[in-house]
PDB file of C-alpha atoms and ligand atoms in Angstrom:
ATOM      1  CA  MET M1280       0.000   0.000   0.000  1.00  0.00           C
ATOM      2  CA  ILE M1281       2.849   2.396   0.898  1.00  0.00           C
ATOM      3  CA  THR M1282       6.348   1.771  -0.412  1.00  0.00           C
ATOM      4  CA  PHE M1283       9.423   3.795   0.453  1.00  0.00           C
ATOM      5  CA  GLU M1284      12.343   3.192  -1.900  1.00  0.00           C
ATOM      6  CA  ARG M1285      15.693   4.492  -0.622  1.00  0.00           C
ATOM      7  CA  VAL M1286      14.117   7.678   0.702  1.00  0.00           C
ATOM      8  CA  THR M1287      16.428  10.402   2.012  1.00  0.00           C
ATOM      9  CA  LYS M1288      15.670  13.860   3.427  1.00  0.00           C
ATOM     10  CA  ARG M1289      18.348  16.263   4.619  1.00  0.00           C
ATOM     11  CA  PHE M1290      18.048  19.403   6.691  1.00  0.00           C
ATOM     12  CA  GLU M1291      21.666  20.469   6.258  1.00  0.00           C
ATOM     13  CA  PRO M1292      23.822  19.563   8.042  1.00  0.00           C
ATOM     14  CA  TRP M1293      21.451  16.854   9.384  1.00  0.00           C
ATOM     15  CA  THR M1294      20.166  13.866   7.500  1.00  0.00           C
ATOM     16  CA  ALA M1295      16.690  13.455   8.999  1.00  0.00           C
ATOM     17  CA  VAL M1296      15.802  10.329   6.959  1.00  0.00           C
ATOM     18  CA  ASP M1297      18.633   8.271   5.543  1.00  0.00           C
ATOM     19  CA  GLY M1298      18.008   5.792   2.736  1.00  0.00           C
ATOM     20  CA  VAL M1299      14.830   4.231   4.150  1.00  0.00           C
ATOM     21  CA  SER M1300      13.237   1.369   2.195  1.00  0.00           C
ATOM     22  CA  LEU M1301      10.051   0.009   3.707  1.00  0.00           C
ATOM     23  CA  THR M1302       6.772  -1.510   2.530  1.00  0.00           C
ATOM     24  CA  VAL M1303       3.564  -1.111   4.522  1.00  0.00           C
ATOM     25  CA  GLU M1304       1.033  -3.701   3.380  1.00  0.00           C
ATOM     26  CA  ALA M1305      -2.644  -2.890   2.728  1.00  0.00           C
ATOM     27  CA  GLY M1306      -4.715  -3.267   5.896  1.00  0.00           C
ATOM     28  CA  GLU M1307      -1.692  -3.373   8.169  1.00  0.00           C
ATOM     29  CA  PHE M1308      -1.314  -1.489  11.469  1.00  0.00           C
ATOM     30  CA  CYS M1309       2.318  -0.366  11.238  1.00  0.00           C
ATOM     31  CA  VAL M1310       3.947   1.474  14.136  1.00  0.00           C
ATOM     32  CA  LEU M1311       7.034   3.661  13.599  1.00  0.00           C
ATOM     33  CA  ILE M1312       9.053   3.892  16.781  1.00  0.00           C
ATOM     34  CA  GLY M1313      12.330   5.614  17.648  1.00  0.00           C
ATOM     35  CA  PRO M1314      13.776   8.276  19.924  1.00  0.00           C
ATOM     36  CA  SER M1315      13.020  11.967  19.478  1.00  0.00           C
ATOM     37  CA  GLY M1316      14.762  13.290  16.364  1.00  0.00           C
ATOM     38  CA  SER M1317      15.086   9.866  14.696  1.00  0.00           C
ATOM     39  CA  GLY M1318      13.100  10.966  11.635  1.00  0.00           C
ATOM     40  CA  LYS M1319       9.623   9.573  12.361  1.00  0.00           C
ATOM     41  CA  SER M1320       7.691  12.788  11.712  1.00  0.00           C
ATOM     42  CA  THR M1321       9.723  13.601   8.636  1.00  0.00           C
ATOM     43  CA  LEU M1322       8.965  10.154   7.190  1.00  0.00           C
ATOM     44  CA  MET M1323       5.233  10.626   7.851  1.00  0.00           C
ATOM     45  CA  LYS M1324       5.157  14.132   6.393  1.00  0.00           C
ATOM     46  CA  MET M1325       6.754  12.802   3.212  1.00  0.00           C
ATOM     47  CA  VAL M1326       3.864  10.351   2.728  1.00  0.00           C
ATOM     48  CA  ASN M1327       1.360  13.191   2.325  1.00  0.00           C
ATOM     49  CA  ARG M1328       3.910  15.482   0.728  1.00  0.00           C
ATOM     50  CA  LEU M1329       4.075  18.111   3.442  1.00  0.00           C
ATOM     51  CA  ILE M1330       7.797  17.405   2.975  1.00  0.00           C
ATOM     52  CA  VAL M1331       9.372  16.412  -0.350  1.00  0.00           C
ATOM     53  CA  PRO M1332      12.235  13.881  -0.239  1.00  0.00           C
ATOM     54  CA  ASP M1333      15.672  14.764  -1.629  1.00  0.00           C
ATOM     55  CA  GLU M1334      16.156  11.249  -2.947  1.00  0.00           C
ATOM     56  CA  GLY M1335      14.095   8.134  -3.446  1.00  0.00           C
ATOM     57  CA  THR M1336      10.485   7.385  -4.315  1.00  0.00           C
ATOM     58  CA  ILE M1337       7.322   6.919  -2.272  1.00  0.00           C
ATOM     59  CA  ARG M1338       4.455   4.954  -3.814  1.00  0.00           C
ATOM     60  CA  VAL M1339       0.897   4.687  -2.608  1.00  0.00           C
ATOM     61  CA  GLY M1340      -1.121   1.896  -4.175  1.00  0.00           C
ATOM     62  CA  GLY M1341       1.716   1.518  -6.682  1.00  0.00           C
ATOM     63  CA  GLU M1342       1.589   5.166  -7.807  1.00  0.00           C
ATOM     64  CA  ASP M1343       4.506   7.567  -7.312  1.00  0.00           C
ATOM     65  CA  ILE M1344       3.067  10.279  -5.047  1.00  0.00           C
ATOM     66  CA  ALA M1345       5.116  12.909  -6.881  1.00  0.00           C
ATOM     67  CA  MET M1346       2.720  12.317  -9.792  1.00  0.00           C
ATOM     68  CA  LEU M1347      -0.492  12.686  -7.782  1.00  0.00           C
ATOM     69  CA  ARG M1348      -2.423  15.906  -7.329  1.00  0.00           C
ATOM     70  CA  PRO M1349      -2.642  17.174  -3.715  1.00  0.00           C
ATOM     71  CA  GLU M1350      -6.433  16.625  -3.723  1.00  0.00           C
ATOM     72  CA  ASP M1351      -5.960  12.997  -4.719  1.00  0.00           C
ATOM     73  CA  LEU M1352      -3.468  12.484  -1.917  1.00  0.00           C
ATOM     74  CA  ARG M1353      -5.814  14.176   0.560  1.00  0.00           C
ATOM     75  CA  ARG M1354      -8.615  11.867  -0.513  1.00  0.00           C
ATOM     76  CA  ARG M1355      -6.499   8.785   0.092  1.00  0.00           C
ATOM     77  CA  MET M1356      -5.147   9.603   3.531  1.00  0.00           C
ATOM     78  CA  GLY M1357      -6.252  11.022   6.845  1.00  0.00           C
ATOM     79  CA  TYR M1358      -3.737  12.635   9.193  1.00  0.00           C
ATOM     80  CA  VAL M1359      -3.895  12.902  12.987  1.00  0.00           C
ATOM     81  CA  ILE M1360      -1.310  14.816  15.040  1.00  0.00           C
ATOM     82  CA  GLN M1361      -0.666  15.317  18.734  1.00  0.00           C
ATOM     83  CA  ASN M1362      -2.392  18.684  19.069  1.00  0.00           C
ATOM     84  CA  VAL M1363      -5.427  17.897  16.974  1.00  0.00           C
ATOM     85  CA  GLY M1364      -5.678  21.292  15.345  1.00  0.00           C
ATOM     86  CA  LEU M1365      -9.466  21.437  15.289  1.00  0.00           C
ATOM     87  CA  PHE M1366     -10.796  24.776  14.026  1.00  0.00           C
ATOM     88  CA  PRO M1367     -11.789  26.466  17.299  1.00  0.00           C
ATOM     89  CA  HIS M1368     -14.646  28.521  15.848  1.00  0.00           C
ATOM     90  CA  TRP M1369     -16.260  25.535  14.094  1.00  0.00           C
ATOM     91  CA  THR M1370     -18.581  22.980  15.670  1.00  0.00           C
ATOM     92  CA  VAL M1371     -17.602  19.328  16.010  1.00  0.00           C
ATOM     93  CA  GLU M1372     -19.845  18.499  13.058  1.00  0.00           C
ATOM     94  CA  ARG M1373     -18.254  21.101  10.793  1.00  0.00           C
ATOM     95  CA  ASN M1374     -14.763  20.039  11.826  1.00  0.00           C
ATOM     96  CA  ILE M1375     -15.469  16.405  10.970  1.00  0.00           C
ATOM     97  CA  ALA M1376     -17.217  17.361   7.727  1.00  0.00           C
ATOM     98  CA  THR M1377     -14.288  19.417   6.375  1.00  0.00           C
ATOM     99  CA  VAL M1378     -12.764  16.993   3.888  1.00  0.00           C
ATOM    100  CA  PRO M1379     -15.973  15.319   2.581  1.00  0.00           C
ATOM    101  CA  THR M1380     -17.381  18.824   2.040  1.00  0.00           C
ATOM    102  CA  LEU M1381     -14.239  19.880   0.154  1.00  0.00           C
ATOM    103  CA  LEU M1382     -14.612  16.757  -1.946  1.00  0.00           C
ATOM    104  CA  GLY M1383     -18.163  17.761  -2.844  1.00  0.00           C
ATOM    105  CA  TRP M1384     -20.147  15.061  -1.040  1.00  0.00           C
ATOM    106  CA  PRO M1385     -23.902  15.789  -0.932  1.00  0.00           C
ATOM    107  CA  LYS M1386     -25.027  17.393   2.360  1.00  0.00           C
ATOM    108  CA  ALA M1387     -27.202  14.472   3.468  1.00  0.00           C
ATOM    109  CA  ARG M1388     -24.378  11.999   2.958  1.00  0.00           C
ATOM    110  CA  VAL M1389     -21.981  14.198   4.948  1.00  0.00           C
ATOM    111  CA  ARG M1390     -24.496  14.459   7.785  1.00  0.00           C
ATOM    112  CA  ASP M1391     -24.973  10.662   7.900  1.00  0.00           C
ATOM    113  CA  ARG M1392     -21.240  10.155   7.813  1.00  0.00           C
ATOM    114  CA  VAL M1393     -20.753  12.522  10.774  1.00  0.00           C
ATOM    115  CA  SER M1394     -23.385  10.556  12.746  1.00  0.00           C
ATOM    116  CA  ASP M1395     -21.667   7.250  11.975  1.00  0.00           C
ATOM    117  CA  LEU M1396     -18.278   8.626  12.984  1.00  0.00           C
ATOM    118  CA  LEU M1397     -19.570  10.065  16.268  1.00  0.00           C
ATOM    119  CA  ASP M1398     -20.923   6.554  17.008  1.00  0.00           C
ATOM    120  CA  LEU M1399     -17.666   4.909  15.989  1.00  0.00           C
ATOM    121  CA  LEU M1400     -15.651   7.203  18.281  1.00  0.00           C
ATOM    122  CA  LYS M1401     -18.188   6.806  21.115  1.00  0.00           C
ATOM    123  CA  LEU M1402     -19.188  10.470  21.180  1.00  0.00           C
ATOM    124  CA  ASP M1403     -22.875  11.055  21.969  1.00  0.00           C
ATOM    125  CA  ALA M1404     -24.205  12.985  18.962  1.00  0.00           C
ATOM    126  CA  ARG M1405     -26.862  14.834  20.993  1.00  0.00           C
ATOM    127  CA  ARG M1406     -24.179  16.247  23.228  1.00  0.00           C
ATOM    128  CA  PHE M1407     -21.280  16.774  20.855  1.00  0.00           C
ATOM    129  CA  ARG M1408     -22.492  17.427  17.302  1.00  0.00           C
ATOM    130  CA  ASP M1409     -23.009  21.161  17.852  1.00  0.00           C
ATOM    131  CA  ALA M1410     -20.366  21.642  20.556  1.00  0.00           C
ATOM    132  CA  TYR M1411     -17.197  23.689  20.040  1.00  0.00           C
ATOM    133  CA  PRO M1412     -13.712  22.260  20.617  1.00  0.00           C
ATOM    134  CA  HIS M1413     -13.088  24.312  23.811  1.00  0.00           C
ATOM    135  CA  GLN M1414     -16.110  22.595  25.406  1.00  0.00           C
ATOM    136  CA  LEU M1415     -14.447  19.172  24.995  1.00  0.00           C
ATOM    137  CA  SER M1416     -11.816  17.386  27.091  1.00  0.00           C
ATOM    138  CA  GLY M1417      -8.450  16.564  25.505  1.00  0.00           C
ATOM    139  CA  GLY M1418      -9.519  12.965  24.910  1.00  0.00           C
ATOM    140  CA  GLN M1419     -12.814  14.024  23.335  1.00  0.00           C
ATOM    141  CA  GLN M1420     -10.995  16.497  21.082  1.00  0.00           C
ATOM    142  CA  GLN M1421      -8.642  13.748  19.975  1.00  0.00           C
ATOM    143  CA  ARG M1422     -11.651  11.507  19.212  1.00  0.00           C
ATOM    144  CA  VAL M1423     -12.993  14.285  16.986  1.00  0.00           C
ATOM    145  CA  GLY M1424      -9.547  14.518  15.374  1.00  0.00           C
ATOM    146  CA  VAL M1425      -9.648  10.811  14.535  1.00  0.00           C
ATOM    147  CA  ALA M1426     -13.230  11.120  13.231  1.00  0.00           C
ATOM    148  CA  ARG M1427     -12.194  14.048  11.036  1.00  0.00           C
ATOM    149  CA  ALA M1428      -9.256  12.082   9.623  1.00  0.00           C
ATOM    150  CA  LEU M1429     -11.515   9.118   8.801  1.00  0.00           C
ATOM    151  CA  ALA M1430     -14.360  11.221   7.390  1.00  0.00           C
ATOM    152  CA  ALA M1431     -13.725  10.751   3.675  1.00  0.00           C
ATOM    153  CA  GLU M1432     -13.045   7.024   4.102  1.00  0.00           C
ATOM    154  CA  PRO M1433      -9.333   7.225   3.339  1.00  0.00           C
ATOM    155  CA  ALA M1434      -7.438   4.037   2.499  1.00  0.00           C
ATOM    156  CA  ILE M1435      -4.619   5.206   4.768  1.00  0.00           C
ATOM    157  CA  LEU M1436      -4.608   6.782   8.211  1.00  0.00           C
ATOM    158  CA  LEU M1437      -1.395   8.512   9.341  1.00  0.00           C
ATOM    159  CA  MET M1438      -1.148   9.176  13.087  1.00  0.00           C
ATOM    160  CA  ASP M1439       1.809  11.121  14.520  1.00  0.00           C
ATOM    161  CA  GLU M1440       1.998  10.684  18.323  1.00  0.00           C
ATOM    162  CA  PRO M1441      -1.763  11.205  18.470  1.00  0.00           C
ATOM    163  CA  PHE M1442      -2.253  10.247  22.132  1.00  0.00           C
ATOM    164  CA  SER M1443       1.041  11.371  23.683  1.00  0.00           C
ATOM    165  CA  ALA M1444      -0.467  14.379  25.448  1.00  0.00           C
ATOM    166  CA  LEU M1445      -3.310  12.409  27.082  1.00  0.00           C
ATOM    167  CA  ASP M1446      -3.505  10.952  30.590  1.00  0.00           C
ATOM    168  CA  PRO M1447      -2.829   7.183  30.789  1.00  0.00           C
ATOM    169  CA  ILE M1448      -6.486   6.130  31.196  1.00  0.00           C
ATOM    170  CA  THR M1449      -7.778   8.212  28.296  1.00  0.00           C
ATOM    171  CA  ARG M1450      -4.813   7.055  26.260  1.00  0.00           C
ATOM    172  CA  GLY M1451      -5.549   3.387  26.989  1.00  0.00           C
ATOM    173  CA  ALA M1452      -9.184   3.864  25.961  1.00  0.00           C
ATOM    174  CA  LEU M1453      -8.200   5.489  22.672  1.00  0.00           C
ATOM    175  CA  GLN M1454      -5.643   2.762  21.940  1.00  0.00           C
ATOM    176  CA  ALA M1455      -8.380   0.150  22.376  1.00  0.00           C
ATOM    177  CA  GLU M1456     -10.653   2.218  20.123  1.00  0.00           C
ATOM    178  CA  MET M1457      -7.975   2.333  17.411  1.00  0.00           C
ATOM    179  CA  THR M1458      -7.598  -1.446  17.483  1.00  0.00           C
ATOM    180  CA  ALA M1459     -11.388  -1.796  17.101  1.00  0.00           C
ATOM    181  CA  ILE M1460     -11.542   0.798  14.317  1.00  0.00           C
ATOM    182  CA  HIS M1461      -8.710  -0.927  12.499  1.00  0.00           C
ATOM    183  CA  LYS M1462     -10.539  -4.261  12.700  1.00  0.00           C
ATOM    184  CA  ALA M1463     -13.862  -2.747  11.647  1.00  0.00           C
ATOM    185  CA  THR M1464     -12.621  -0.654   8.716  1.00  0.00           C
ATOM    186  CA  GLY M1465      -9.496  -2.433   7.438  1.00  0.00           C
ATOM    187  CA  THR M1466      -7.827   0.971   7.027  1.00  0.00           C
ATOM    188  CA  THR M1467      -4.047   0.856   6.555  1.00  0.00           C
ATOM    189  CA  ILE M1468      -2.629   2.655   9.592  1.00  0.00           C
ATOM    190  CA  VAL M1469       0.835   4.122  10.122  1.00  0.00           C
ATOM    191  CA  PHE M1470       1.227   5.251  13.728  1.00  0.00           C
ATOM    192  CA  VAL M1471       4.212   7.114  15.206  1.00  0.00           C
ATOM    193  CA  THR M1472       5.168   6.785  18.852  1.00  0.00           C
ATOM    194  CA  HIS M1473       8.260   6.774  21.046  1.00  0.00           C
ATOM    195  CA  ASP M1474       6.529   4.469  23.559  1.00  0.00           C
ATOM    196  CA  MET M1475       7.300   0.734  23.157  1.00  0.00           C
ATOM    197  CA  ASP M1476       4.290  -0.330  25.277  1.00  0.00           C
ATOM    198  CA  GLU M1477       1.999   1.578  22.927  1.00  0.00           C
ATOM    199  CA  ALA M1478       3.724   0.061  19.895  1.00  0.00           C
ATOM    200  CA  LEU M1479       3.374  -3.482  21.265  1.00  0.00           C
ATOM    201  CA  LYS M1480      -0.323  -2.938  22.006  1.00  0.00           C
ATOM    202  CA  LEU M1481      -1.213  -1.656  18.568  1.00  0.00           C
ATOM    203  CA  ALA M1482       1.129  -2.942  15.900  1.00  0.00           C
ATOM    204  CA  ASN M1483       0.975  -5.750  13.379  1.00  0.00           C
ATOM    205  CA  ARG M1484       4.526  -4.723  12.536  1.00  0.00           C
ATOM    206  CA  ILE M1485       6.939  -2.302  14.128  1.00  0.00           C
ATOM    207  CA  ALA M1486       9.519  -0.256  12.237  1.00  0.00           C
ATOM    208  CA  VAL M1487      12.380   1.025  14.395  1.00  0.00           C
ATOM    209  CA  LEU M1488      14.139   4.225  13.308  1.00  0.00           C
ATOM    210  CA  ASP M1489      17.419   5.513  14.679  1.00  0.00           C
ATOM    211  CA  HIS M1490      19.286   8.550  13.349  1.00  0.00           C
ATOM    212  CA  GLY M1491      17.102   8.489  10.233  1.00  0.00           C
ATOM    213  CA  ARG M1492      17.854   4.845   9.445  1.00  0.00           C
ATOM    214  CA  LEU M1493      15.491   1.900   9.546  1.00  0.00           C
ATOM    215  CA  ILE M1494      17.246  -0.506  11.902  1.00  0.00           C
ATOM    216  CA  GLN M1495      14.512  -3.133  12.448  1.00  0.00           C
ATOM    217  CA  PHE M1496      11.173  -4.024  10.895  1.00  0.00           C
ATOM    218  CA  GLY M1497       9.033  -6.951  11.935  1.00  0.00           C
ATOM    219  CA  PRO M1498       6.200  -8.308  14.097  1.00  0.00           C
ATOM    220  CA  PRO M1499       6.156  -7.115  17.749  1.00  0.00           C
ATOM    221  CA  LEU M1500       7.534 -10.331  19.253  1.00  0.00           C
ATOM    222  CA  GLU M1501      10.437 -10.348  16.857  1.00  0.00           C
ATOM    223  CA  ILE M1502      11.321  -6.734  17.743  1.00  0.00           C
ATOM    224  CA  LEU M1503      10.986  -7.402  21.464  1.00  0.00           C
ATOM    225  CA  HIS M1504      13.273 -10.424  21.489  1.00  0.00           C
ATOM    226  CA  ARG M1505      16.113  -8.803  19.618  1.00  0.00           C
ATOM    227  CA  PRO M1506      18.722  -6.802  21.547  1.00  0.00           C
TER     228      PRO M1506
HETATM  229  P1  LIG H1751      11.103  12.559  15.195  1.00  0.00           P
HETATM  230  O1  LIG H1751       9.739  12.689  14.623  1.00  0.00           O
HETATM  231  O2  LIG H1751      11.584  11.138  15.217  1.00  0.00           O
HETATM  232  O3  LIG H1751      11.228  13.230  16.524  1.00  0.00           O
HETATM  233  P2  LIG H1751      11.853  14.373  13.090  1.00  0.00           P
HETATM  234  O4  LIG H1751      11.517  13.685  11.832  1.00  0.00           O
HETATM  235  O5  LIG H1751      10.908  15.392  13.583  1.00  0.00           O
HETATM  236  O6  LIG H1751      12.117  13.281  14.228  1.00  0.00           O
HETATM  237  O7  LIG H1751      13.277  15.038  12.961  1.00  0.00           O
HETATM  238  C1  LIG H1751      14.424  14.350  12.470  1.00  0.00           C
HETATM  239  C2  LIG H1751      15.613  15.295  12.437  1.00  0.00           C
HETATM  240  O8  LIG H1751      15.396  16.292  11.454  1.00  0.00           O
HETATM  241  C3  LIG H1751      15.857  16.031  13.729  1.00  0.00           C
HETATM  242  O9  LIG H1751      17.249  16.180  13.882  1.00  0.00           O
HETATM  243  C4  LIG H1751      15.196  17.376  13.519  1.00  0.00           C
HETATM  244  O10 LIG H1751      15.762  18.366  14.305  1.00  0.00           O
HETATM  245  C5  LIG H1751      15.417  17.583  12.035  1.00  0.00           C
HETATM  246  N1  LIG H1751      14.360  18.389  11.404  1.00  0.00           N
HETATM  247  C6  LIG H1751      13.078  18.031  11.272  1.00  0.00           C
HETATM  248  N2  LIG H1751      12.376  18.968  10.620  1.00  0.00           N
HETATM  249  C7  LIG H1751      13.272  19.941  10.336  1.00  0.00           C
HETATM  250  C8  LIG H1751      13.189  21.182   9.638  1.00  0.00           C
HETATM  251  N3  LIG H1751      12.027  21.632   9.122  1.00  0.00           N
HETATM  252  N4  LIG H1751      14.306  21.927   9.548  1.00  0.00           N
HETATM  253  C9  LIG H1751      15.471  21.507  10.061  1.00  0.00           C
HETATM  254  N5  LIG H1751      15.633  20.340  10.693  1.00  0.00           N
HETATM  255  C10 LIG H1751      14.537  19.570  10.837  1.00  0.00           C
HETATM  256  P1  LIG H1752       6.984  16.987  16.421  1.00  0.00           P
HETATM  257  O1  LIG H1752       7.893  16.949  17.607  1.00  0.00           O
HETATM  258  O2  LIG H1752       5.535  17.064  16.833  1.00  0.00           O
HETATM  259  O3  LIG H1752       7.276  15.956  15.404  1.00  0.00           O
HETATM  260  P2  LIG H1752       8.110  18.845  14.488  1.00  0.00           P
HETATM  261  O4  LIG H1752       8.038  17.819  13.411  1.00  0.00           O
HETATM  262  O5  LIG H1752       7.715  20.230  14.154  1.00  0.00           O
HETATM  263  O6  LIG H1752       7.223  18.434  15.756  1.00  0.00           O
HETATM  264  O7  LIG H1752       9.564  18.899  15.056  1.00  0.00           O
HETATM  265  C1  LIG H1752      10.301  17.727  15.286  1.00  0.00           C
HETATM  266  C2  LIG H1752      11.758  18.079  15.462  1.00  0.00           C
HETATM  267  O8  LIG H1752      12.221  18.806  14.341  1.00  0.00           O
HETATM  268  C3  LIG H1752      12.024  18.924  16.695  1.00  0.00           C
HETATM  269  O9  LIG H1752      13.204  18.430  17.311  1.00  0.00           O
HETATM  270  C4  LIG H1752      12.209  20.307  16.148  1.00  0.00           C
HETATM  271  O10 LIG H1752      13.101  21.034  16.939  1.00  0.00           O
HETATM  272  C5  LIG H1752      12.791  20.038  14.766  1.00  0.00           C
HETATM  273  N1  LIG H1752      12.392  21.057  13.820  1.00  0.00           N
HETATM  274  C6  LIG H1752      11.188  21.245  13.304  1.00  0.00           C
HETATM  275  N2  LIG H1752      11.176  22.284  12.475  1.00  0.00           N
HETATM  276  C7  LIG H1752      12.437  22.767  12.502  1.00  0.00           C
HETATM  277  C8  LIG H1752      13.101  23.852  11.865  1.00  0.00           C
HETATM  278  N3  LIG H1752      12.447  24.657  11.023  1.00  0.00           N
HETATM  279  N4  LIG H1752      14.392  24.042  12.090  1.00  0.00           N
HETATM  280  C9  LIG H1752      15.054  23.231  12.927  1.00  0.00           C
HETATM  281  N5  LIG H1752      14.510  22.194  13.551  1.00  0.00           N
HETATM  282  C10 LIG H1752      13.218  21.973  13.356  1.00  0.00           C
END
């Protein structure tokens, strides 16, 4: 589903991502782990072309993303970051509806989709549909962030340390929710964390980055039992 072929990105004098080759299979829950500064965010931002690699090729569904229009990329992937970045002056419904609306979905379909997503993320529609972000807890805001990323039914969901700012209980609940959502939707997920416990809970496969290099890639047990 996503293929990196010898991908390199430099921020002189640093090499943030150094010759990474990696294939994420369709439907997989792949976790990228590594210490701060190891290149995780840079790798993720290259998938949706917020950052353009200096060398190498990234393919999504076999297509070189350099050849895709930004709208086509946006349609294929949702993106969730640590500080959700909800629009503060928009309701929950309007926040979630952003991408489907941009893509020209009919109003009734968007409204149904928002209802389904509020259900999926366990947010009571009567309470939250017309609420504003500042009226929500951090965990609830992050649920809306996930709903917004899933709204246009993307094939790929990119999540960059999405739960790192949450308390442990809220974080545990959202991790369980992500496992359920992954099972229910079959979305290909790439999830960045620096927390091995989180990686072991969520991943089908774990990719370990260090100083911009991919040093291990395999199922959780394999990663755990190597030095
Ligand atoms: P991680 O997500 O693993 O913490 P990043 O991908 O954010 O790592 O960063 C990798 C390296 O690239 C770090 O040394 C970081 O300081 C550097 N870096 C990232 N973005 C930029 C940028 N826009 N300009 C300069 N250096 C950057
Ligand atoms: P996050 O930590 O959420 O991934 P960023 O990707 O913005 O946030 O930053 C990751 C790392 O890259 C940090 O260490 C930050 O200092 C570094 N970085 C980001 N942008 C720049 C920049 N323009 N110049 C230098 N370093 C940067």
